[in-house]
CSV table of C-alpha atoms and ligand atoms in Angstrom, one decimal:
chain,number,residue,atom,x,y,z
A,1,MET,CA,0.2,0.2,0.1
A,2,VAL,CA,1.5,3.5,-0.9
A,3,THR,CA,1.6,5.6,2.2
A,4,LYS,CA,0.2,9.3,1.8
A,5,ILE,CA,2.4,12.0,3.1
A,6,PRO,CA,0.0,14.8,4.7
A,7,LEU,CA,-0.4,18.1,3.2
A,8,ASP,CA,2.0,19.4,5.7
A,9,ASP,CA,5.0,18.4,4.0
A,10,PHE,CA,3.6,20.1,0.8
A,11,LEU,CA,2.7,23.1,2.5
A,12,ASN,CA,6.1,23.3,4.0
A,13,ALA,CA,7.7,23.1,0.7
A,14,ILE,CA,5.5,25.9,-0.6
A,15,ASP,CA,6.5,28.1,2.4
A,16,GLU,CA,10.0,27.6,1.5
A,17,ARG,CA,9.4,28.4,-2.4
A,18,LYS,CA,7.8,31.8,-0.8
A,19,GLU,CA,11.0,32.6,1.0
A,20,TYR,CA,13.1,32.2,-2.0
A,21,PHE,CA,10.4,34.2,-4.2
A,22,LEU,CA,10.4,37.0,-1.7
A,23,LYS,CA,14.4,36.7,-1.3
A,24,SER,CA,14.5,36.6,-5.2
A,25,ILE,CA,12.8,39.8,-5.8
A,26,ASN,CA,14.4,41.6,-2.6
A,27,PHE,CA,11.2,41.9,-0.8
A,28,ASN,CA,11.6,43.7,2.4
A,29,LYS,CA,8.4,44.7,4.0
A,30,LYS,CA,5.8,43.0,6.1
A,31,LEU,CA,3.2,41.4,4.1
A,32,ASP,CA,0.1,41.2,6.2
A,33,LEU,CA,-0.7,45.2,6.7
A,34,ASP,CA,-4.3,46.5,5.8
A,35,GLU,CA,-4.3,48.7,2.6
A,36,SER,CA,-4.0,52.2,4.4
A,37,GLU,CA,-0.8,50.9,5.9
A,38,THR,CA,1.1,49.7,2.9
A,39,SER,CA,0.4,52.7,0.8
A,40,ARG,CA,2.3,54.5,3.8
A,41,GLU,CA,5.4,52.1,3.3
A,42,ILE,CA,8.1,52.5,1.3
A,43,LEU,CA,8.3,49.4,-1.1
A,44,ASP,CA,11.7,48.0,-1.7
A,45,PHE,CA,11.9,45.3,-4.1
A,46,LYS,CA,14.1,44.8,-7.2
A,47,LYS,CA,12.5,43.2,-9.5
A,48,SER,CA,9.1,43.2,-11.0
A,49,VAL,CA,7.0,39.9,-11.6
A,50,HIS,CA,6.0,38.4,-14.8
A,51,ILE,CA,3.4,35.7,-14.5
A,52,TYR,CA,2.9,33.4,-17.7
A,53,SER,CA,0.0,31.0,-17.5
A,54,HIS,CA,-1.9,28.5,-19.5
A,55,LEU,CA,-4.9,29.6,-21.5
A,56,ASP,CA,-7.2,26.9,-20.2
A,57,SER,CA,-9.7,27.7,-17.3
A,58,ASP,CA,-7.1,26.2,-14.4
A,59,GLY,CA,-4.8,28.7,-16.1
A,60,LEU,CA,-6.9,31.6,-16.1
A,61,THR,CA,-7.8,30.8,-12.7
A,62,SER,CA,-4.0,30.6,-11.5
A,63,ALA,CA,-3.3,33.5,-13.2
A,64,ALA,CA,-5.9,35.5,-11.0
A,65,ILE,CA,-4.8,34.1,-7.9
A,66,LEU,CA,-1.7,35.2,-8.5
A,67,ALA,CA,-2.2,38.7,-9.6
A,68,LEU,CA,-4.4,39.5,-6.7
A,69,ALA,CA,-1.9,38.0,-4.2
A,70,LEU,CA,0.7,40.3,-5.6
A,71,LYS,CA,-1.4,43.4,-6.0
A,72,ARG,CA,-2.4,42.8,-2.6
A,73,ALA,CA,1.0,42.9,-1.5
A,74,ASN,CA,1.9,45.9,-3.5
A,75,ILE,CA,4.5,43.7,-5.7
A,76,SER,CA,4.1,45.2,-9.3
A,77,TYR,CA,3.3,42.7,-11.7
A,78,GLN,CA,2.5,42.1,-15.3
A,79,LEU,CA,1.0,39.0,-17.1
A,80,SER,CA,0.9,37.2,-20.1
A,81,VAL,CA,-1.0,33.9,-21.2
A,82,LEU,CA,0.4,31.8,-23.7
A,83,PRO,CA,-1.3,28.6,-25.7
A,84,GLN,CA,1.7,26.5,-24.1
A,85,LEU,CA,5.0,27.0,-23.1
A,86,GLU,CA,6.7,26.2,-26.2
A,87,THR,CA,11.0,26.8,-26.7
A,88,LYS,CA,10.4,29.8,-28.7
A,89,TYR,CA,8.7,31.3,-25.7
A,90,ILE,CA,11.7,30.5,-23.1
A,91,GLU,CA,14.2,32.2,-25.3
A,92,GLU,CA,12.2,34.9,-25.3
A,93,ILE,CA,11.9,35.0,-21.7
A,94,LYS,CA,15.5,34.4,-21.0
A,95,GLN,CA,16.4,37.8,-22.9
A,96,GLU,CA,13.6,39.1,-20.8
A,97,ILE,CA,15.1,38.5,-17.8
A,98,ILE,CA,18.3,39.9,-19.1
A,99,SER,CA,17.0,43.0,-20.4
A,100,TYR,CA,14.4,44.2,-17.8
A,101,ASN,CA,15.3,42.0,-14.7
A,102,ARG,CA,12.1,40.4,-14.1
A,103,PHE,CA,11.5,37.6,-12.2
A,104,ILE,CA,9.2,35.0,-13.8
A,105,ILE,CA,6.4,33.2,-12.5
A,106,PHE,CA,5.1,29.9,-14.6
A,107,SER,CA,1.6,28.6,-13.8
A,108,ASP,CA,0.0,25.7,-14.9
A,109,PHE,CA,2.9,24.9,-17.1
A,110,GLY,CA,6.6,24.5,-16.4
A,111,THR,CA,7.3,21.3,-15.2
A,112,GLY,CA,7.2,19.6,-18.7
A,113,GLN,CA,9.6,22.0,-19.9
A,114,LEU,CA,11.7,21.9,-16.5
A,115,GLY,CA,14.9,21.0,-18.6
A,116,TYR,CA,14.6,23.8,-21.1
A,117,LEU,CA,14.3,26.4,-17.8
A,118,LYS,CA,16.7,24.8,-16.0
A,119,ARG,CA,19.6,25.2,-19.0
A,120,ASP,CA,18.4,28.6,-20.0
A,121,LEU,CA,17.5,30.5,-17.0
A,122,GLU,CA,19.0,31.3,-13.8
A,123,THR,CA,17.7,30.3,-10.4
A,124,ASN,CA,16.6,33.2,-8.6
A,125,ASN,CA,14.8,34.6,-11.5
A,126,TYR,CA,11.7,32.3,-11.7
A,127,LEU,CA,9.4,29.9,-9.9
A,128,ILE,CA,7.2,27.2,-11.3
A,129,LEU,CA,3.8,26.3,-9.8
A,130,ASP,CA,2.5,23.7,-11.8
A,131,HIS,CA,0.3,20.3,-11.3
A,132,HIS,CA,1.6,18.1,-14.3
A,133,GLN,CA,3.6,14.6,-13.5
A,134,PRO,CA,7.0,15.3,-13.7
A,135,GLU,CA,9.0,13.1,-15.6
A,136,ASN,CA,11.7,12.0,-13.0
A,137,LEU,CA,10.1,11.8,-9.5
A,138,GLN,CA,13.6,10.4,-8.1
A,139,GLU,CA,14.9,14.1,-7.9
A,140,GLN,CA,14.7,16.2,-5.3
A,141,PRO,CA,12.4,19.3,-6.3
A,142,ASP,CA,14.0,22.4,-7.0
A,143,ILE,CA,13.6,25.6,-5.0
A,144,PHE,CA,11.9,27.2,-8.0
A,145,HIS,CA,9.7,24.4,-8.8
A,146,VAL,CA,6.7,23.8,-6.8
A,147,ASN,CA,4.6,20.3,-7.7
A,148,PRO,CA,2.5,18.2,-5.8
A,149,TYR,CA,3.7,14.8,-7.1
A,150,TYR,CA,6.6,15.0,-5.3
A,151,TYR,CA,4.8,15.2,-2.0
A,152,ASN,CA,2.8,12.0,-2.9
A,153,ILE,CA,0.1,14.3,-3.9
A,154,SER,CA,-1.8,13.6,-7.3
A,155,GLY,CA,-2.0,16.7,-9.6
A,156,GLU,CA,-4.5,15.0,-11.8
A,157,SER,CA,-7.1,14.5,-9.4
A,158,GLU,CA,-6.5,16.1,-5.9
A,159,ILE,CA,-4.9,19.9,-6.8
A,160,SER,CA,-4.8,21.8,-9.9
A,161,ALA,CA,-2.7,24.6,-10.8
A,162,ALA,CA,-5.0,26.8,-9.8
A,163,GLY,CA,-4.7,25.2,-6.3
A,164,VAL,CA,-1.2,24.8,-5.9
A,165,CYS,CA,-1.1,29.1,-6.8
A,166,TYR,CA,-3.6,29.5,-4.2
A,167,LEU,CA,-1.7,27.2,-1.3
A,168,PHE,CA,1.3,29.7,-2.6
A,169,ALA,CA,-1.0,33.1,-2.1
A,170,LYS,CA,-1.8,31.9,1.3
A,171,ALA,CA,1.6,31.2,2.3
A,172,LEU,CA,2.3,35.0,1.1
A,173,ASN,CA,-0.7,36.0,3.4
A,174,PRO,CA,-3.3,34.0,5.2
A,175,LYS,CA,-6.0,36.8,4.4
A,176,ASN,CA,-5.6,35.3,0.7
A,177,ILE,CA,-8.0,32.5,1.8
A,178,ASP,CA,-10.9,34.3,0.1
A,179,LEU,CA,-9.1,33.2,-3.3
A,180,SER,CA,-10.0,29.6,-2.3
A,181,SER,CA,-13.4,29.5,-4.6
A,182,LEU,CA,-10.9,30.7,-7.7
A,183,ALA,CA,-9.0,27.7,-6.8
A,184,ILE,CA,-12.0,25.4,-7.0
A,185,ILE,CA,-13.3,27.2,-10.4
A,186,GLY,CA,-9.5,26.0,-11.8
A,187,ALA,CA,-10.0,22.5,-10.4
A,188,LEU,CA,-13.5,22.1,-11.9
A,189,GLY,CA,-11.7,23.5,-15.1
A,190,ASP,CA,-9.5,20.4,-14.8
A,191,MET,CA,-12.3,18.0,-14.1
A,192,GLN,CA,-11.0,17.1,-10.7
A,193,ASN,CA,-14.6,17.1,-8.5
A,194,LYS,CA,-14.4,13.2,-9.2
A,195,GLY,CA,-15.1,12.2,-5.5
A,196,GLU,CA,-18.2,10.5,-4.8
A,197,LYS,CA,-21.1,12.8,-5.8
A,198,GLY,CA,-18.9,14.9,-7.7
A,199,THR,CA,-17.1,16.2,-4.9
A,200,PHE,CA,-13.6,17.0,-4.1
A,201,ILE,CA,-10.7,14.7,-2.5
A,202,GLY,CA,-7.1,15.5,-1.4
A,203,ALA,CA,-5.8,18.9,-1.1
A,204,ASN,CA,-9.0,19.9,-2.9
A,205,LYS,CA,-11.2,19.1,-0.3
A,206,SER,CA,-9.3,20.9,2.3
A,207,ILE,CA,-9.4,24.1,-0.3
A,208,LEU,CA,-13.0,23.7,-0.9
A,209,GLU,CA,-13.3,23.6,3.0
A,210,ASP,CA,-11.8,27.3,3.1
A,211,ALA,CA,-14.1,28.6,0.6
A,212,ILE,CA,-17.2,27.2,2.4
A,213,LYS,CA,-15.8,28.5,5.8
A,214,ILE,CA,-15.5,31.9,4.6
A,215,GLY,CA,-18.9,32.0,2.7
A,216,LYS,CA,-17.7,32.1,-1.2
A,217,ILE,CA,-19.0,28.6,-2.2
A,218,THR,CA,-22.1,26.8,-0.9
A,219,LEU,CA,-22.6,23.2,-1.7
A,220,GLU,CA,-25.9,22.2,-3.1
A,221,ARG,CA,-27.3,18.8,-4.2
A,222,ASP,CA,-29.3,18.6,-7.4
A,223,LEU,CA,-29.8,16.1,-10.1
A,224,ALA,CA,-26.6,15.4,-12.4
A,225,ILE,CA,-27.6,16.9,-15.6
A,226,PRO,CA,-26.7,20.6,-17.1
A,227,ARG,CA,-28.7,22.7,-15.2
A,228,ASN,CA,-29.2,25.5,-17.8
A,229,GLN,CA,-30.2,23.5,-20.4
A,230,PRO,CA,-33.6,23.4,-21.6
A,231,LEU,CA,-35.3,20.3,-19.6
A,232,HIS,CA,-35.9,17.7,-21.8
A,233,ILE,CA,-32.6,18.1,-23.8
A,234,ALA,CA,-30.8,17.5,-20.6
A,235,LEU,CA,-32.9,14.6,-19.8
A,236,ALA,CA,-32.5,12.8,-23.2
A,237,TYR,CA,-28.5,13.2,-23.5
A,238,SER,CA,-26.8,14.0,-20.2
A,239,LEU,CA,-28.7,11.9,-17.7
A,240,PRO,CA,-25.7,10.1,-15.5
A,241,GLU,CA,-27.6,6.9,-15.9
A,242,LYS,CA,-29.3,5.7,-19.1
A,243,LEU,CA,-32.9,5.2,-18.6
A,244,PRO,CA,-34.5,3.0,-21.7
A,245,ALA,CA,-37.7,5.2,-21.1
A,246,ILE,CA,-36.0,8.4,-21.7
A,247,SER,CA,-32.4,8.6,-22.8
A,248,GLY,CA,-31.6,9.2,-26.6
A,249,SER,CA,-34.8,11.0,-27.2
A,250,GLU,CA,-36.1,14.1,-26.7
A,251,GLN,CA,-39.8,13.4,-27.8
A,252,ASN,CA,-39.7,10.7,-24.9
A,253,ALA,CA,-38.1,13.2,-22.5
A,254,LYS,CA,-41.1,15.7,-23.1
A,255,LEU,CA,-43.7,12.9,-22.7
A,256,PHE,CA,-42.1,12.1,-19.8
A,257,LEU,CA,-42.0,15.4,-18.5
A,258,SER,CA,-45.6,16.2,-19.5
A,259,SER,CA,-46.9,12.9,-17.9
A,260,LEU,CA,-45.4,14.5,-14.6
A,261,GLN,CA,-47.2,17.7,-15.1
A,262,ILE,CA,-43.9,19.8,-15.2
A,263,LYS,CA,-44.1,22.5,-17.7
A,264,MET,CA,-41.3,22.5,-20.3
A,265,GLU,CA,-41.8,26.4,-20.8
A,266,ASN,CA,-42.9,29.6,-18.6
A,267,GLU,CA,-45.3,32.1,-19.2
A,268,TRP,CA,-42.8,34.2,-21.6
A,269,LYS,CA,-42.5,30.8,-23.7
A,270,GLU,CA,-39.0,30.6,-22.7
A,271,ARG,CA,-37.8,27.2,-22.1
A,272,ARG,CA,-37.5,26.0,-18.6
A,273,THR,CA,-34.2,24.7,-17.0
A,274,LEU,CA,-33.4,22.3,-13.9
A,275,LEU,CA,-32.8,26.0,-12.5
A,276,ASN,CA,-36.3,26.9,-12.7
A,277,LEU,CA,-38.2,24.0,-11.2
A,278,SER,CA,-39.6,24.5,-8.2
A,279,THR,CA,-38.8,22.3,-4.7
A,280,ASN,CA,-41.6,20.0,-5.4
A,281,GLU,CA,-41.1,19.4,-9.3
A,282,ARG,CA,-37.4,18.8,-8.4
A,283,LYS,CA,-39.0,16.1,-5.9
A,284,THR,CA,-41.5,14.7,-8.4
A,285,LEU,CA,-38.8,14.7,-11.0
A,286,LEU,CA,-36.2,12.9,-8.9
A,287,LYS,CA,-39.2,10.4,-8.0
A,288,ALA,CA,-40.2,9.5,-11.4
A,289,LEU,CA,-36.6,8.8,-12.3
A,290,ILE,CA,-36.1,6.6,-9.7
A,291,ASN,CA,-39.2,4.6,-11.0
A,292,GLU,CA,-37.7,4.6,-14.1
A,293,GLY,CA,-34.7,2.4,-12.8
A,294,GLY,CA,-32.4,5.8,-11.9
A,295,GLY,CA,-30.3,4.8,-8.8
A,296,GLY,CA,-27.1,6.7,-6.8
A,297,LYS,CA,-25.7,8.1,-9.6
A,298,LEU,CA,-28.7,10.6,-10.3
A,299,MET,CA,-27.9,13.2,-8.0
A,300,THR,CA,-24.3,15.3,-7.3
A,301,ASN,CA,-23.1,18.1,-5.5
A,302,TYR,CA,-23.1,21.6,-7.0
A,303,PHE,CA,-20.7,24.4,-6.3
A,304,ASN,CA,-22.8,27.7,-5.8
A,305,LEU,CA,-20.5,31.0,-6.0
A,306,SER,CA,-21.4,33.8,-3.7
A,307,ASN,CA,-19.5,36.5,-5.4
A,308,PHE,CA,-19.9,36.5,-9.5
A,309,ASP,CA,-23.4,37.3,-10.0
A,310,PRO,CA,-25.3,36.4,-12.3
A,311,VAL,CA,-23.0,33.5,-12.7
A,312,SER,CA,-23.8,31.3,-9.7
A,313,ASP,CA,-22.4,27.9,-10.8
A,314,ALA,CA,-18.9,27.5,-10.0
A,315,LYS,CA,-18.4,24.8,-13.1
A,316,GLU,CA,-20.3,27.1,-15.2
A,317,MET,CA,-17.8,29.9,-14.5
A,318,SER,CA,-15.1,27.3,-15.2
A,319,LYS,CA,-16.6,27.0,-18.9
A,320,LEU,CA,-16.9,31.0,-19.3
A,321,LEU,CA,-13.1,30.8,-18.7
A,322,ASN,CA,-12.1,28.4,-20.9
A,323,ALA,CA,-14.2,29.8,-23.9
A,324,CYS,CA,-12.6,33.2,-23.1
A,325,GLY,CA,-9.1,31.7,-23.0
A,326,ARG,CA,-9.7,29.7,-26.1
A,327,LEU,CA,-11.2,32.4,-28.3
A,328,GLY,CA,-8.4,34.7,-27.5
A,329,PHE,CA,-10.3,37.0,-24.8
A,330,SER,CA,-7.8,35.3,-21.7
A,331,SER,CA,-8.1,39.0,-20.2
A,332,LEU,CA,-11.8,38.8,-20.2
A,333,GLY,CA,-11.7,36.1,-17.9
A,334,ILE,CA,-8.9,37.4,-15.8
A,335,THR,CA,-10.3,40.7,-15.1
A,336,SER,CA,-14.0,38.7,-14.3
A,337,LEU,CA,-12.4,36.7,-11.6
A,338,MET,CA,-10.8,39.8,-10.3
A,339,GLY,CA,-14.0,41.1,-9.5
A,340,ASP,CA,-14.8,43.4,-13.0
A,341,LYS,CA,-18.7,43.2,-13.3
A,342,GLU,CA,-18.6,44.5,-16.9
A,343,SER,CA,-16.0,42.0,-18.1
A,344,LEU,CA,-18.0,39.3,-16.5
A,345,LEU,CA,-20.9,40.2,-18.8
A,346,LYS,CA,-18.9,40.2,-21.8
A,347,ALA,CA,-17.1,37.0,-21.1
A,348,ILE,CA,-21.0,35.7,-20.5
A,349,ASP,CA,-21.3,36.7,-24.5
A,350,LYS,CA,-18.0,35.3,-25.6
A,351,ASN,CA,-19.1,32.0,-24.0
A,352,LYS,CA,-22.0,32.0,-26.3
A,353,ILE,CA,-20.2,32.6,-29.2
A,354,PHE,CA,-17.8,29.8,-28.2
A,355,LYS,CA,-20.8,27.4,-27.9
A,356,ARG,CA,-21.6,28.1,-31.5
A,357,GLU,CA,-18.1,27.4,-32.7
A,358,ILE,CA,-18.0,24.0,-30.7
A,359,SER,CA,-21.3,23.0,-32.4
A,360,ILE,CA,-19.9,23.6,-35.5
A,361,ALA,CA,-16.1,22.3,-35.0
A,362,ILE,CA,-17.9,18.8,-33.2
A,363,ARG,CA,-19.7,18.2,-36.3
A,364,LEU,CA,-16.6,18.6,-38.3
A,365,ALA,CA,-14.6,16.4,-36.0
A,366,GLU,CA,-17.2,13.6,-35.9
A,367,GLU,CA,-17.3,13.6,-39.9
A,368,ASN,CA,-13.6,13.4,-40.0
A,369,ILE,CA,-12.8,10.4,-37.5
A,370,ARG,CA,-10.2,8.2,-38.4
A,371,ASN,CA,-9.7,4.7,-36.9
A,372,TYR,CA,-6.7,3.1,-36.3
A,373,GLU,CA,-5.7,-0.3,-34.2
A,374,ASN,CA,-5.1,1.3,-30.9
A,375,ILE,CA,-6.1,4.8,-31.4
A,376,ASN,CA,-9.0,6.9,-33.1
A,377,THR,CA,-8.2,10.6,-34.4
A,378,PHE,CA,-9.3,13.6,-36.4
A,379,TYR,CA,-8.2,16.6,-38.2
A,380,HIS,CA,-9.8,19.4,-40.0
A,381,ASN,CA,-8.4,22.7,-41.7
A,382,ASP,CA,-11.3,24.7,-40.1
A,383,ILE,CA,-10.8,23.3,-36.4
A,384,ASN,CA,-9.1,26.3,-34.2
A,385,GLU,CA,-5.8,25.0,-32.9
A,386,LYS,CA,-7.1,26.6,-29.4
A,387,ILE,CA,-10.2,24.5,-29.4
A,388,ILE,CA,-9.2,21.1,-30.4
A,389,GLY,CA,-8.6,20.0,-27.0
A,390,THR,CA,-12.2,21.0,-25.9
A,391,ILE,CA,-13.6,19.0,-28.7
A,392,CYS,CA,-11.8,16.0,-28.1
A,393,SER,CA,-12.9,16.0,-24.4
A,394,ILE,CA,-16.4,16.4,-25.5
A,395,LEU,CA,-16.4,13.6,-27.8
A,396,VAL,CA,-14.5,11.3,-25.5
A,397,HIS,CA,-17.1,11.9,-22.5
A,398,SER,CA,-19.8,12.1,-24.8
A,399,LYS,CA,-19.7,9.1,-27.5
A,400,GLU,CA,-19.5,6.0,-26.4
A,401,GLU,CA,-18.1,4.3,-29.7
A,402,LEU,CA,-15.1,6.6,-29.0
A,403,LYS,CA,-14.3,5.7,-25.1
A,404,LYS,CA,-12.7,2.4,-26.3
A,405,LYS,CA,-9.8,3.7,-28.0
A,406,PRO,CA,-7.8,7.3,-26.8
A,407,LEU,CA,-8.6,10.0,-29.3
A,408,ILE,CA,-6.1,12.1,-30.9
A,409,ALA,CA,-6.9,15.2,-32.7
A,410,PHE,CA,-4.6,17.6,-34.8
A,411,ALA,CA,-5.1,21.3,-35.9
A,412,ASP,CA,-2.9,23.4,-37.9
A,413,SER,CA,-0.6,25.7,-36.2
A,414,ASP,CA,1.7,28.1,-36.7
A,415,ASP,CA,5.1,27.2,-38.9
A,416,HIS,CA,4.1,24.2,-40.6
A,417,SER,CA,3.1,23.1,-37.3
A,418,LEU,CA,0.0,20.6,-36.1
A,419,LYS,CA,-1.2,21.1,-32.3
A,420,VAL,CA,-1.7,17.8,-30.8
A,421,SER,CA,-4.5,17.2,-28.2
A,422,ALA,CA,-5.1,13.6,-27.0
A,423,ARG,CA,-7.9,12.2,-24.5
A,424,ALA,CA,-8.9,9.3,-23.2
A,425,ASP,CA,-11.9,7.9,-20.9
A,426,ARG,CA,-11.4,7.2,-17.5
A,427,GLU,CA,-11.8,3.4,-17.7
A,428,LEU,CA,-8.9,3.1,-19.9
A,429,VAL,CA,-6.4,5.4,-17.4
A,430,LYS,CA,-7.9,2.9,-14.6
A,431,ASN,CA,-6.5,0.2,-17.0
A,432,GLY,CA,-2.8,1.8,-16.7
A,433,LEU,CA,-3.3,4.0,-20.1
A,434,ASN,CA,-0.8,7.5,-19.6
A,435,LEU,CA,-1.3,9.4,-22.1
A,436,GLY,CA,0.9,12.1,-21.1
A,437,LYS,CA,3.7,9.9,-20.8
A,438,ILE,CA,3.3,8.3,-24.0
A,439,LEU,CA,2.9,11.6,-25.9
A,440,ARG,CA,6.3,12.7,-24.1
A,441,GLU,CA,8.2,9.2,-25.0
A,442,VAL,CA,7.1,9.5,-28.7
A,443,CYS,CA,8.4,13.2,-28.9
A,444,GLN,CA,11.7,12.2,-27.1
A,445,LYS,CA,11.5,9.1,-29.6
A,446,MET,CA,11.2,11.3,-32.4
A,447,ASP,CA,13.4,14.3,-31.4
A,448,ILE,CA,10.4,16.5,-31.5
A,449,LEU,CA,11.9,20.1,-30.5
A,450,ASN,CA,8.9,21.0,-28.4
A,451,PRO,CA,8.3,18.9,-25.2
A,452,ALA,CA,4.9,17.4,-25.1
A,453,GLY,CA,3.0,16.3,-21.8
A,454,GLY,CA,0.1,16.2,-19.8
A,455,HIS,CA,-1.8,14.0,-17.4
A,456,PRO,CA,-3.0,10.3,-17.8
A,457,PRO,CA,-6.5,11.1,-19.4
A,458,ALA,CA,-5.4,14.4,-21.4
A,459,ALA,CA,-2.2,15.3,-22.7
A,460,GLY,CA,-0.7,17.6,-25.7
A,461,ALA,CA,2.0,18.2,-28.0
A,462,LYS,CA,3.2,19.8,-31.0
A,463,ILE,CA,4.6,18.6,-34.0
A,464,LYS,CA,6.0,19.5,-37.5
A,465,SER,CA,3.3,18.4,-40.2
A,466,MET,CA,5.4,16.2,-42.2
A,467,ASP,CA,5.8,14.1,-39.2
A,468,LEU,CA,2.2,13.1,-38.8
A,469,LYS,CA,2.3,9.7,-40.5
A,470,THR,CA,5.2,8.5,-38.4
A,471,PHE,CA,3.7,10.2,-35.1
A,472,ILE,CA,0.4,8.5,-35.4
A,473,GLU,CA,2.0,5.0,-35.9
A,474,GLU,CA,4.2,5.5,-33.1
A,475,VAL,CA,1.1,6.7,-31.0
A,476,ASP,CA,-0.8,3.8,-32.3
A,477,ASN,CA,2.1,1.3,-31.3
A,478,ALA,CA,3.2,3.1,-27.9
A,479,VAL,CA,-0.7,2.8,-26.8
A,480,GLY,CA,-1.2,-1.0,-28.2
A,481,GLU,CA,1.8,-1.9,-26.3
A,482,LYS,CA,0.1,-0.8,-23.1
A,483,ASN,CA,-3.1,-2.8,-23.7
B,501,LIG,O1,-3.9,21.5,-24.9
B,501,LIG,P1,-4.4,20.7,-24.6
B,501,LIG,O2,-5.8,20.9,-23.6
B,501,LIG,O3,-4.7,19.4,-25.4
B,501,LIG,O4,-3.4,19.8,-23.1
B,501,LIG,C1,-3.9,19.0,-22.3
B,501,LIG,C2,-3.2,18.7,-21.1
B,501,LIG,O5,-1.8,18.4,-21.4
B,501,LIG,C3,-3.2,20.2,-20.5
B,501,LIG,O6,-3.1,20.0,-18.9
B,501,LIG,C4,-2.2,20.8,-20.9
B,501,LIG,O7,-1.3,21.8,-19.9
B,501,LIG,C5,-1.0,19.5,-20.7
B,501,LIG,N1,0.2,19.7,-22.2
B,501,LIG,C6,1.3,19.8,-21.8
B,501,LIG,N2,2.5,19.9,-22.5
B,501,LIG,C7,2.1,20.1,-23.7
B,501,LIG,C8,0.9,20.3,-24.3
B,501,LIG,C9,-0.2,20.0,-23.6
B,501,LIG,O8,1.6,19.6,-20.6
B,501,LIG,N3,3.0,20.1,-24.9
């Protein structure tokens, strides 16, 4: 049996990295002062900070947590969001450190690029706050590197990058406990609520407790279907358990609802969703679903946010951020998280555009699926590289026929390259499949410049277009060997 090291060891390591960070930027002021006191202090730090973060929901929440923590400590910072920490960016960052005397924080990437960072950047100039699986866990973690795996904590299911950034922010100042809800939004973006009834496990569980304690999140039990979709559509396509009388048919779902006298439209002829149902209607619906054969999986936990009105569901907030990042509006997502209401309203609009783009791309992807012995693939030149990860995830989670093999997606990128996104169903992962490791090893074997990486069920890479055929063969073989 694997012995778990308590969270304390991880927190101690973070504390050491906080000291390293403050020393590196030469910060000499007490951090826990209130605003009026801070404004009277003379600041003494020699380096300003540049945060580089990933563009998905976990990356944007990480960036917002760090930005707020630095802002509150009066440490000057700037922020950039990247699709991935490619070698060309590391080269630019190296020049930036030399020219502008910056301190760099990498969040939600950096572990996969550790070799390049160690080669190109000097210690005392950067800090990595990441949760992706390191290549070599036998080595002692460097003072500029925070990663939960070194402390026997899974970065795939127990803490996200936003969680790591939150613990770092809390080490800087315990008053940053109010940023815990952002960490939960980030963890939901990486689908880490894999505990019973959609709850969190491990470090995420303690972070959630912080958020509940200070009233930033409340838990709610409800039916496990999308709460903002028209009810008959949510019941037809998204019930967690297939019920023959309803699943797969909108018509049957409508008949089922009318038999329960649950109206599908309100008085303004708008489609009703789960959120619009009264307590009694919810009870009736649940009872009827149980009568149809539904069981323990019907109910799940929802995480309600207290301060992002009109968005109340943390999962919905996380989707909104993903939309912003992938459409090229990361700053809208980050400023929404930092409390700007106008940005949040704009982000909601962007999400609507994103949903339309996604549904078009899903159709194109489905029409272009190719089956290999051990993998499935898709490519279409109209699918943008920033959204193939999302498309790949949706397809693997929603299509039974795509759950049996990993799905590897390709999209055109810059410089005659292809962006690669790979996703696998949890069952394959339970049987030992690790896509992060497979892509990393294949790219190493093929001498591909940019390191690939990720988690067992979700990973990515960037390859030259001319390497496509060999890459598919190598991944197909590597997956076959694991079976
Ligand atoms: O880009 P995509 O969404 O497909 O990435 C899936 C996961 O793999 C993400 O967690 C991402 O950070 C990680 N990844 C990585 N190294 C890469 C590409 C993706 O660690 N080169």
